[in-house]
Amino acid sequence: MEYTDKAIGIDFGGTSIKMGIVLGKQIVAELPSINPKHHPEPKDLIRAIADQVKVAREDHDDIRAIGCGVPGFVHTPTGTIHNLTNVPGWTDIPLQALLSEATGLPCVVENDANAMGIAEWKLGAGQHFKHLICLTLGTGVGGAVIVNNQIIRGAHYVAGELGQTSIHYAGRLGAYNNAGALEDYIGNNEFAADSQAAYKEAGIEKDIEDCTPAAMDALASHGDEIAIACWDDFAKKLACAIANCCWILNPEAIVIGGGISKAGDTLFVPLRKHVLEQLSGPFKDHLKILPAKFGNEAGIIGCATLALESIED
Amino acid sequence: MEYTDKAIGIDFGGTSIKMGIVLGKQIVAELPSINPKHHPEPKDLIRAIADQVKVAREDHDDIRAIGCGVPGFVHTPTGTIHNLTNVPGWTDIPLQALLSEATGLPCVVENDANAMGIAEWKLGAGQHFKHLICLTLGTGVGGAVIVNNQIIRGAHYVAGELGQTSIHYAGRLGAYNNAGALEDYIGNNEFAADSQAAYKEAGIEKDIEDCTPAAMDALASHGDEIAIACWDDFAKKLACAIANCCWILNPEAIVIGGGISKAGDTLFVPLRKHVLEQLSGPFKDHLKILPAKFGNEAGIIGCATLALESIED
């Protein structure tokens, strides 16, 4: 496959909006990031984005489209944002139309976890799979579901919220007062707090900063038994949600990205064990559980890919 | 829609093989059922089925195809049975080819829960929905998943095993040594045992025969508070698995069949409450939770429908 056209991918985060010019699988140029808090009004923020697009096109006259991934619910056929998590004021905003008008370029708007999933599926660790689940592990847990070579959006375009699936019908109450949401067990902050509690139970006082996923990875890699047990517990909980996706959809592969996936074998060895323990033959015999290929740039690359595909249709 | 062709639908159960001639949404004639235990060899059982088909065609010369629903895993493209639950000796049997050869009619073979789901989706309570989950509640719990107007089979044609999805990552161990499988909480026998235990805890000794779903429905309908609490608990556990499907797939509707669904409001009132409590706006605002239209005949009708569609393709 040859890549000739470029697109701008935008990763719209609550504290930073990252932008890059994408050609094929690569970000060939990063644009300065924008702090959304400096532009509390959507129209001002869209203006700031459009200004950067204009500057970028002076150096790159082959930018054909813009893709924007946002942390929230999107009506994807029109690119209208229902609302964003942790970004106040972004309710019922027709971002696709406004951004297209402000830049003169075709735009698409997509949920950020779907954007990351699309990057992995089209260009990354999930390439060549027709039935694929992508998970992004961080402060929250996001997901993207690919079935029969299509990303699944569902009746109201909000499918793939794997972080809200329950691993305990009477468990912790989550963001929507729902019981046992995966995110409330394996989100970065919850993992740190549970790890801190595990040390405390063993009579060891640790600051929460010493219980981050990175710190716990280092401890486990050096043979710390409490840390190893904490990762096993993490893997068991994540495996429950993954196995549920497998019973329901019988995918070929699971791709796992986001910060915690950097723990490598510390995570993937117990995770594979627990997932396979939960499944029967045809659900597990050929199942692949893979780390994501792209890191922080997955959102930008996924959106740009989607934007270019939309103008090819 | 006008129905002109007939098909034979076969519902292959572990204790009884039921057969019917189907025209449109109706079984227009039932054939004598066959006890599989009388024919332990697959080839003898296939011969017994073929004999009945032959007799049936003497009265109905417009039978065009045969559909067979089986309790186990099927390689649907070829109609080969991997293995059946509770029916020994049926491993790696190319039932579609053998039945077609024995009868001279085109055949399809499908998982029984998928067959029931197809009946509800094409002709029953799930008609006109493009995104639909069907559940069959009985001794076990079966499922069928429809996304974008397609039944989802997955990488190895075994998708839709909703009864094995976990509602507790550290819960009861199930058929595949998997933790917290829905079926191990809300299967008929488990519901009866849990209900008996609830009465015992309140100081009331009950025989297990007085704790069947039908008995518990009668008790709850008469205001028995323990029975009402047992149904609420049942609904909460089922709601967990349903909500998980909703977060993952964002369906328009859930259709619930099988024996327990006959409990009507006793089940559906607490079930709707618990499912809606677990979901956020776009996942629940338009969600329908409906009783199945077809009863025991769903499997026969679903298979026959599938068989007729296969010859139209």
XYZ file of C-alpha atoms in Angstrom:
626
model
C 0.000 0.000 0.000
C 1.328 3.413 -0.939
C 0.464 6.516 0.951
C 0.343 9.789 -0.920
C -2.210 12.006 0.804
C -1.769 13.591 4.194
C -4.352 14.335 6.841
C -4.266 16.212 10.113
C -5.125 14.097 13.137
C -6.331 15.789 16.308
C -6.296 14.094 19.704
C -8.670 16.174 21.813
C -7.761 15.575 25.456
C -9.146 17.288 28.520
C -5.836 19.024 29.316
C -4.125 19.119 25.914
C -5.170 19.019 22.283
C -2.423 17.335 20.279
C -2.247 17.706 16.512
C -0.097 16.041 13.894
C 0.245 15.732 10.136
C -0.068 12.080 9.210
C 1.214 10.280 6.129
C 0.408 6.561 6.180
C 1.471 5.099 9.500
C 3.512 8.084 10.599
C 3.165 11.514 12.076
C 5.454 13.465 9.738
C 5.067 16.730 11.614
C 3.697 17.666 15.017
C 1.812 20.917 15.430
C 1.971 22.882 18.687
C -0.530 21.515 21.175
C -3.392 23.653 22.442
C -4.608 23.923 26.023
C -8.420 23.728 25.900
C -8.631 25.631 29.190
C -7.283 28.712 27.372
C -10.302 28.566 25.038
C -13.342 27.763 27.172
C -15.735 28.660 24.351
C -15.977 25.950 21.676
C -15.949 28.505 18.868
C -12.679 30.031 20.127
C -11.085 26.625 20.403
C -12.205 25.715 16.894
C -10.717 29.014 15.702
C -7.384 28.172 17.402
C -7.355 24.743 15.721
C -8.212 26.273 12.342
C -5.373 28.781 12.694
C -2.913 25.939 13.179
C -4.326 24.037 10.233
C -3.840 27.126 8.080
C -0.189 27.451 9.084
C 0.395 23.728 8.530
C -1.042 23.888 5.005
C 1.472 26.569 4.061
C 4.198 23.908 4.350
C 2.062 20.908 3.322
C -0.185 21.599 0.342
C -1.213 17.929 0.168
C -3.296 17.872 3.374
C -6.660 16.553 2.254
C -8.730 16.089 5.412
C -8.958 16.431 9.191
C -9.869 13.770 11.722
C -10.615 14.619 15.336
C -10.826 12.110 18.211
C -12.707 13.288 21.262
C -13.170 11.897 24.785
C -16.907 11.442 24.721
C -20.009 10.494 22.803
C -20.249 11.463 19.132
C -23.058 11.119 16.616
C -20.618 9.869 14.014
C -22.796 10.245 10.880
C -22.846 14.020 11.416
C -19.789 14.431 13.639
C -21.821 16.142 16.347
C -20.538 15.853 19.913
C -23.228 14.869 22.442
C -20.941 15.677 25.370
C -17.324 15.270 26.438
C -15.912 13.724 29.600
C -13.943 16.275 31.641
C -14.365 19.118 29.120
C -17.180 21.413 30.189
C -19.249 23.353 27.644
C -18.989 20.792 24.831
C -22.583 19.628 24.657
C -24.395 19.231 21.330
C -21.618 20.835 19.309
C -21.609 20.052 15.546
C -17.810 19.914 15.529
C -17.501 18.299 12.109
C -19.511 21.039 10.399
C -17.844 23.863 12.350
C -14.305 22.579 11.812
C -14.956 21.962 8.146
C -16.357 25.467 7.740
C -13.430 27.015 9.622
C -10.739 25.152 7.653
C -12.298 24.474 4.260
C -11.293 20.816 4.579
C -13.464 17.686 4.941
C -13.574 16.570 8.581
C -14.604 13.539 10.598
C -15.133 13.325 14.353
C -14.779 10.079 16.266
C -14.672 8.817 19.840
C -11.019 8.729 20.939
C -10.944 5.054 21.927
C -12.428 4.135 18.556
C -9.769 6.295 16.885
C -7.005 4.407 18.702
C -8.662 1.097 17.827
C -8.872 2.094 14.175
C -5.143 2.908 14.127
C -4.281 -0.520 15.539
C -6.762 -2.344 13.296
C -5.871 -0.596 10.026
C -2.154 -0.067 10.533
C -0.955 -1.580 13.796
C -1.026 -4.745 15.907
C -4.550 -5.603 14.777
C -3.887 -5.526 11.041
C -5.403 -8.394 9.025
C -7.867 -9.349 11.756
C -11.570 -9.244 10.870
C -12.764 -9.816 14.459
C -10.857 -7.710 16.941
C -11.233 -6.054 20.348
C -9.006 -3.071 21.193
C -8.616 -1.817 24.742
C -6.907 1.350 25.917
C -5.842 1.296 29.551
C -5.173 4.557 31.360
C -6.955 6.735 33.897
C -10.049 5.345 32.229
C -10.495 2.282 30.058
C -11.682 2.685 26.476
C -12.533 0.163 23.813
C -13.188 -0.425 20.147
C -14.959 -3.459 18.709
C -14.367 -4.736 15.188
C -16.660 -7.467 13.854
C -16.723 -8.769 10.282
C -14.152 -6.123 9.348
C -16.383 -3.280 10.518
C -16.069 -1.060 13.550
C -19.212 -1.594 15.615
C -21.064 1.572 16.565
C -24.465 0.235 17.558
C -27.885 1.829 17.526
C -26.781 5.237 18.830
C -23.081 5.181 17.863
C -21.811 4.621 21.409
C -20.792 0.942 21.303
C -17.396 -0.202 22.573
C -17.532 1.243 26.109
C -15.554 -1.665 27.508
C -14.412 0.293 30.562
C -18.003 0.387 31.815
C -18.633 -3.355 31.478
C -19.116 -4.986 34.854
C -16.835 -7.603 36.355
C -18.954 -7.874 39.512
C -22.734 -7.515 39.565
C -22.583 -6.187 43.130
C -19.224 -4.415 42.874
C -17.942 -0.857 43.239
C -20.246 1.868 41.933
C -18.878 3.689 38.907
C -19.262 6.834 36.821
C -22.902 6.103 36.024
C -23.714 4.528 39.381
C -23.181 1.187 37.629
C -21.875 -1.744 39.638
C -18.482 -3.316 39.082
C -17.259 -1.323 36.071
C -13.862 -2.598 34.870
C -12.496 0.966 34.848
C -13.175 1.256 38.576
C -10.839 -1.655 39.255
C -8.045 -1.286 36.726
C -7.915 2.451 35.993
C -4.478 3.904 36.853
C -5.696 5.541 40.055
C -7.632 2.502 41.255
C -4.700 0.188 40.565
C -2.419 2.499 42.542
C -4.859 2.713 45.454
C -5.444 -1.062 45.506
C -1.681 -1.655 45.372
C -1.082 0.791 48.216
C -3.734 -1.070 50.233
C -2.103 -4.432 49.482
C 1.227 -3.156 50.833
C -0.484 -1.685 53.863
C -2.102 -5.021 54.600
C 1.376 -6.545 54.558
C 2.535 -3.897 57.046
C 4.348 -1.762 54.454
C 3.470 1.921 54.167
C 3.928 3.296 50.667
C 3.175 6.696 49.174
C 0.654 6.542 46.356
C 3.342 7.951 44.027
C 5.307 4.753 44.637
C 2.332 2.654 43.543
C 1.848 3.994 40.007
C 1.730 1.390 37.225
C 5.313 2.304 36.255
C 6.532 1.940 39.853
C 4.635 -1.331 40.297
C 6.103 -2.623 37.035
C 9.613 -1.887 38.280
C 8.885 -3.585 41.617
C 7.414 -6.677 39.967
C 10.324 -6.892 37.536
C 12.663 -7.014 40.553
C 10.718 -9.900 42.073
C 8.664 -8.005 44.673
C 6.014 -10.576 45.598
C 3.357 -8.095 46.614
C 3.766 -6.243 43.329
C 3.583 -9.511 41.393
C 0.372 -10.418 43.258
C -1.094 -6.976 42.503
C -0.415 -7.431 38.779
C -1.942 -10.893 38.917
C -5.060 -9.426 40.466
C -5.104 -6.659 37.839
C -4.752 -9.272 35.077
C -7.531 -11.425 36.532
C -9.979 -8.521 36.526
C -9.045 -7.396 33.038
C -9.253 -11.034 31.864
C -12.850 -11.216 33.074
C -13.914 -8.349 30.798
C -11.851 -9.686 27.880
C -13.299 -13.194 28.256
C -16.790 -11.678 28.243
C -16.050 -10.055 24.880
C -14.782 -13.428 23.644
C -17.914 -15.362 24.703
C -20.081 -12.715 23.063
C -18.110 -12.036 19.867
C -15.505 -14.803 19.425
C -12.779 -12.443 18.159
C -9.447 -13.482 16.661
C -7.395 -11.038 18.678
C -7.293 -8.592 21.573
C -5.003 -5.549 21.248
C -4.103 -3.692 24.415
C -2.727 -0.165 24.445
C -2.485 2.802 26.769
C 0.081 3.577 29.434
C -0.226 0.387 31.491
C 0.355 -1.824 28.449
C 3.985 -0.623 28.581
C 4.430 -3.002 31.535
C 4.985 -5.720 28.913
C 5.446 -9.225 30.314
C 4.594 -8.003 33.819
C 1.070 -7.568 32.496
C 0.839 -9.814 29.450
C 2.107 -13.067 31.017
C -0.534 -13.216 33.790
C -3.157 -11.697 31.484
C -2.791 -14.420 28.843
C -2.913 -17.080 31.577
C -6.120 -15.711 33.101
C -7.915 -15.124 29.795
C -7.179 -18.638 28.560
C -8.285 -20.132 31.896
C -11.694 -18.505 31.457
C -12.437 -19.768 27.920
C -13.213 -23.060 26.189
C -11.604 -24.490 23.032
C -12.964 -22.607 20.026
C -12.890 -19.329 21.944
C -9.236 -19.552 22.958
C -7.402 -21.961 20.651
C -6.346 -19.323 18.132
C -6.856 -16.216 20.247
C -4.050 -13.643 20.171
C -3.525 -11.154 22.998
C -1.192 -8.472 21.705
C 0.301 -5.182 22.881
C -0.634 -2.178 20.776
C 1.877 -1.026 18.189
C 1.236 2.671 18.478
C 1.705 4.571 21.717
C 0.391 8.048 22.445
C 0.181 8.765 18.728
C -2.537 6.140 18.103
C -5.376 8.657 18.402
C -3.840 11.126 15.934
C -2.992 8.387 13.414
C -6.392 6.675 13.731
C -8.339 9.883 13.152
C -6.215 10.895 10.209
C -6.684 7.435 8.657
C -10.437 7.661 9.113
C -10.499 11.153 7.606
C -8.638 10.018 4.486
C -10.908 6.988 4.109
C -13.975 9.205 4.346
C -12.923 11.248 1.316
C -12.134 8.097 -0.665
C -15.664 6.725 -0.205
C -44.591 -10.789 2.911
C -46.102 -13.941 1.464
C -44.942 -17.392 2.403
C -45.244 -20.134 -0.162
C -42.454 -22.623 0.500
C -42.293 -24.960 3.442
C -39.281 -26.236 5.325
C -38.786 -28.804 8.042
C -37.348 -27.434 11.270
C -35.597 -29.787 13.675
C -34.957 -28.924 17.311
C -32.272 -31.385 18.408
C -32.489 -31.674 22.198
C -30.583 -34.040 24.451
C -33.730 -35.956 25.438
C -36.040 -35.290 22.492
C -35.693 -34.339 18.851
C -38.715 -32.288 17.826
C -39.611 -31.784 14.186
C -42.169 -29.609 12.461
C -43.206 -28.454 9.006
C -42.993 -24.673 8.919
C -44.781 -22.234 6.634
C -43.916 -18.625 7.362
C -44.281 -17.984 11.083
C -46.173 -21.183 11.818
C -45.642 -24.855 12.379
C -48.371 -26.250 10.114
C -47.717 -29.876 11.091
C -45.760 -31.528 13.864
C -43.889 -34.743 13.171
C -43.478 -37.429 15.859
C -40.538 -36.602 18.092
C -37.523 -38.915 18.267
C -35.660 -39.986 21.386
C -31.943 -39.694 20.604
C -31.161 -42.284 23.283
C -32.891 -44.882 21.093
C -30.362 -44.152 18.343
C -26.957 -43.793 19.987
C -25.137 -43.983 16.635
C -25.337 -40.701 14.675
C -25.946 -42.545 11.397
C -28.967 -44.385 12.862
C -30.405 -41.171 14.206
C -29.928 -39.453 10.859
C -31.709 -42.413 9.211
C -34.632 -42.068 11.667
C -34.895 -38.350 10.861
C -34.722 -39.040 7.125
C -37.497 -41.622 7.399
C -39.769 -39.036 8.978
C -38.879 -36.469 6.346
C -39.836 -38.971 3.654
C -43.249 -39.603 5.217
C -43.842 -35.881 5.666
C -43.099 -35.175 1.997
C -45.814 -37.590 0.932
C -48.374 -35.142 2.329
C -46.386 -31.961 1.651
C -44.724 -31.875 -1.750
C -43.686 -28.257 -1.279
C -41.049 -28.888 1.403
C -37.914 -27.263 0.024
C -35.284 -27.514 2.755
C -34.362 -28.699 6.246
C -32.927 -26.681 9.109
C -31.546 -28.346 12.213
C -30.756 -26.565 15.489
C -28.350 -28.388 17.793
C -27.198 -27.822 21.401
C -23.511 -27.308 20.751
C -20.839 -25.843 18.551
C -21.302 -25.924 14.782
C -19.000 -24.950 11.940
C -21.863 -23.183 10.191
C -20.319 -22.774 6.702
C -20.248 -26.577 6.341
C -22.851 -27.560 8.939
C -20.378 -29.799 10.752
C -20.964 -30.359 14.466
C -17.834 -29.914 16.598
C -19.537 -31.432 19.641
C -22.877 -31.379 21.435
C -23.658 -30.642 25.073
C -25.267 -33.638 26.801
C -25.383 -35.806 23.645
C -22.453 -38.251 23.625
C -20.958 -39.472 20.356
C -21.681 -36.358 18.324
C -18.140 -35.086 17.762
C -16.972 -33.897 14.327
C -20.124 -35.059 12.534
C -20.814 -33.433 9.125
C -24.540 -33.368 9.846
C -25.450 -31.011 7.007
C -23.855 -33.255 4.370
C -25.196 -36.483 5.902
C -28.736 -35.185 6.333
C -28.780 -33.731 2.852
C -27.556 -37.016 1.384
C -30.116 -39.016 3.370
C -33.072 -36.808 2.430
C -32.176 -35.320 -0.942
C -33.017 -31.868 0.398
C -30.753 -28.869 1.050
C -29.932 -28.615 4.764
C -28.490 -26.109 7.206
C -27.258 -26.758 10.741
C -27.179 -24.038 13.381
C -26.584 -23.650 17.107
C -29.963 -23.915 18.852
C -29.768 -20.577 20.664
C -28.929 -18.873 17.380
C -31.906 -20.644 15.773
C -34.233 -19.279 18.461
C -32.685 -15.828 18.087
C -33.193 -15.940 14.326
C -36.887 -16.815 14.795
C -37.382 -13.830 17.097
C -35.335 -11.476 14.923
C -36.846 -12.420 11.558
C -40.432 -13.146 12.600
C -40.965 -12.465 16.303
C -40.432 -9.882 19.035
C -37.165 -8.694 17.499
C -38.499 -7.911 14.055
C -37.324 -4.623 12.500
C -34.372 -4.268 14.880
C -30.904 -4.072 13.321
C -29.052 -4.327 16.653
C -30.506 -6.994 18.894
C -29.540 -9.401 21.684
C -31.636 -12.553 22.204
C -31.381 -14.607 25.378
C -32.905 -18.013 26.076
C -33.280 -18.824 29.765
C -33.667 -22.437 30.850
C -31.470 -25.104 32.423
C -28.724 -23.283 30.574
C -28.618 -19.790 29.139
C -28.135 -19.323 25.405
C -27.752 -16.226 23.295
C -27.784 -14.777 19.816
C -26.239 -11.452 18.823
C -27.449 -9.416 15.867
C -25.387 -6.392 14.810
C -25.956 -4.279 11.690
C -28.721 -6.693 10.656
C -26.371 -9.697 10.694
C -26.163 -12.568 13.120
C -22.685 -12.466 14.639
C -20.744 -15.708 14.454
C -17.200 -14.559 15.086
C -13.873 -16.032 14.051
C -14.811 -19.677 14.712
C -18.619 -19.483 14.478
C -19.186 -19.800 18.229
C -20.126 -16.222 19.189
C -23.202 -15.469 21.298
C -22.440 -17.695 24.310
C -24.049 -15.238 26.688
C -24.640 -17.885 29.369
C -20.882 -18.188 29.872
C -20.240 -14.467 30.306
C -19.100 -13.648 33.816
C -21.002 -11.511 36.282
C -18.327 -11.946 38.966
C -14.601 -12.208 38.231
C -14.121 -14.344 41.356
C -17.493 -16.076 41.317
C -18.771 -19.651 41.065
C -16.811 -21.953 38.755
C -18.782 -23.054 35.704
C -18.862 -25.612 32.906
C -15.416 -24.637 31.631
C -13.961 -23.854 35.054
C -14.732 -20.218 34.269
C -15.562 -17.872 37.105
C -18.958 -16.282 37.589
C -20.776 -17.545 34.475
C -24.303 -16.107 34.250
C -25.728 -19.587 33.654
C -24.373 -20.735 37.023
C -26.462 -18.098 38.787
C -29.703 -17.932 36.802
C -30.053 -21.408 35.254
C -33.291 -23.108 36.374
C -31.534 -25.414 38.834
C -29.332 -22.699 40.324
C -32.296 -20.351 40.732
C -34.230 -23.116 42.520
C -31.272 -23.936 44.798
C -30.620 -20.266 45.617
C -34.322 -19.742 46.330
C -34.431 -22.799 48.596
C -31.407 -21.409 50.446
C -33.090 -18.002 50.833
C -36.126 -19.633 52.434
C -33.915 -21.729 54.687
C -32.103 -18.614 55.842
C -35.517 -17.199 56.822
C -36.238 -20.391 58.783
C -38.542 -21.912 56.156
C -37.802 -25.416 54.860
C -38.942 -25.922 51.271
C -38.547 -28.861 48.916
C -36.600 -28.005 45.779
C -39.718 -28.891 43.729
C -41.456 -25.968 45.418
C -38.692 -23.603 44.312
C -38.908 -24.064 40.537
C -39.256 -20.883 38.475
C -42.977 -21.615 37.991
C -43.497 -22.137 41.736
C -41.483 -19.028 42.571
C -43.501 -17.023 40.033
C -46.745 -18.123 41.701
C -45.356 -17.246 45.151
C -44.149 -13.816 44.036
C -47.461 -13.098 42.315
C -49.183 -13.733 45.651
C -46.939 -11.239 47.421
C -44.477 -13.642 49.076
C -41.648 -11.301 50.053
C -38.905 -13.900 49.954
C -39.954 -14.939 46.446
C -40.055 -11.297 45.342
C -36.545 -10.787 46.744
C -35.318 -13.927 44.929
C -36.684 -12.620 41.625
C -35.074 -9.247 42.280
C -31.753 -10.981 42.832
C -32.273 -13.049 39.668
C -33.067 -9.873 37.710
C -30.017 -8.052 39.087
C -27.681 -10.826 37.936
C -29.270 -11.114 34.519
C -29.208 -7.310 34.211
C -25.447 -7.340 34.742
C -24.904 -9.560 31.690
C -27.430 -7.616 29.608
C -25.857 -4.272 30.515
C -22.470 -5.671 29.494
C -23.862 -6.461 26.046
C -25.263 -2.936 25.897
C -21.951 -1.227 26.769
C -20.168 -3.373 24.175
C -22.725 -3.327 21.339
C -25.312 -0.593 22.047
C -28.285 -2.653 20.810
C -31.804 -1.349 20.239
C -33.516 -4.253 21.974
C -33.125 -7.309 24.182
C -35.499 -10.236 23.581
C -35.829 -12.806 26.343
C -37.262 -16.282 25.800
C -37.133 -19.718 27.369
C -39.184 -21.150 30.217
C -38.392 -18.515 32.851
C -39.496 -15.674 30.588
C -43.060 -16.935 31.111
C -42.879 -15.338 34.575
C -43.865 -12.104 32.812
C -43.972 -9.015 35.045
C -42.512 -11.009 37.947
C -39.293 -11.054 35.917
C -39.585 -8.140 33.503
C -40.473 -5.382 35.994
C -37.366 -5.837 38.195
C -35.254 -6.701 35.139
C -36.045 -3.453 33.330
C -35.350 -1.494 36.539
C -31.941 -3.116 37.066
C -30.805 -2.879 33.441
C -31.697 0.813 33.225
C -29.946 1.513 36.550
C -26.715 0.113 35.112
C -26.617 2.176 31.914
C -26.114 5.792 30.885
C -28.257 7.892 28.521
C -27.514 6.808 24.945
C -27.315 3.157 26.014
C -30.716 3.063 27.701
C -32.890 5.906 26.412
C -34.441 3.910 23.578
C -33.619 0.392 24.783
C -36.461 -2.142 24.621
C -36.497 -5.243 26.839
C -39.092 -7.595 25.419
C -40.424 -11.110 26.042
C -39.961 -13.518 23.153
C -42.931 -14.089 20.879
C -42.329 -17.747 20.172
C -42.245 -20.349 22.910
C -40.885 -23.871 22.549
C -41.389 -23.692 18.808
C -38.784 -20.924 18.316
C -35.996 -23.395 17.497
C -38.015 -25.228 14.834
C -39.250 -22.002 13.236
C -35.813 -20.345 13.318
C -34.098 -23.295 11.638
C -36.753 -23.633 8.977
C -36.489 -19.899 8.231
C -32.734 -20.146 7.922
C -33.032 -23.182 5.650
C -35.408 -21.389 3.279
C -33.182 -18.313 3.214
C -30.174 -20.463 2.365
C -31.803 -21.771 -0.825
C -32.892 -18.258 -1.832
C -29.329 -16.964 -1.702
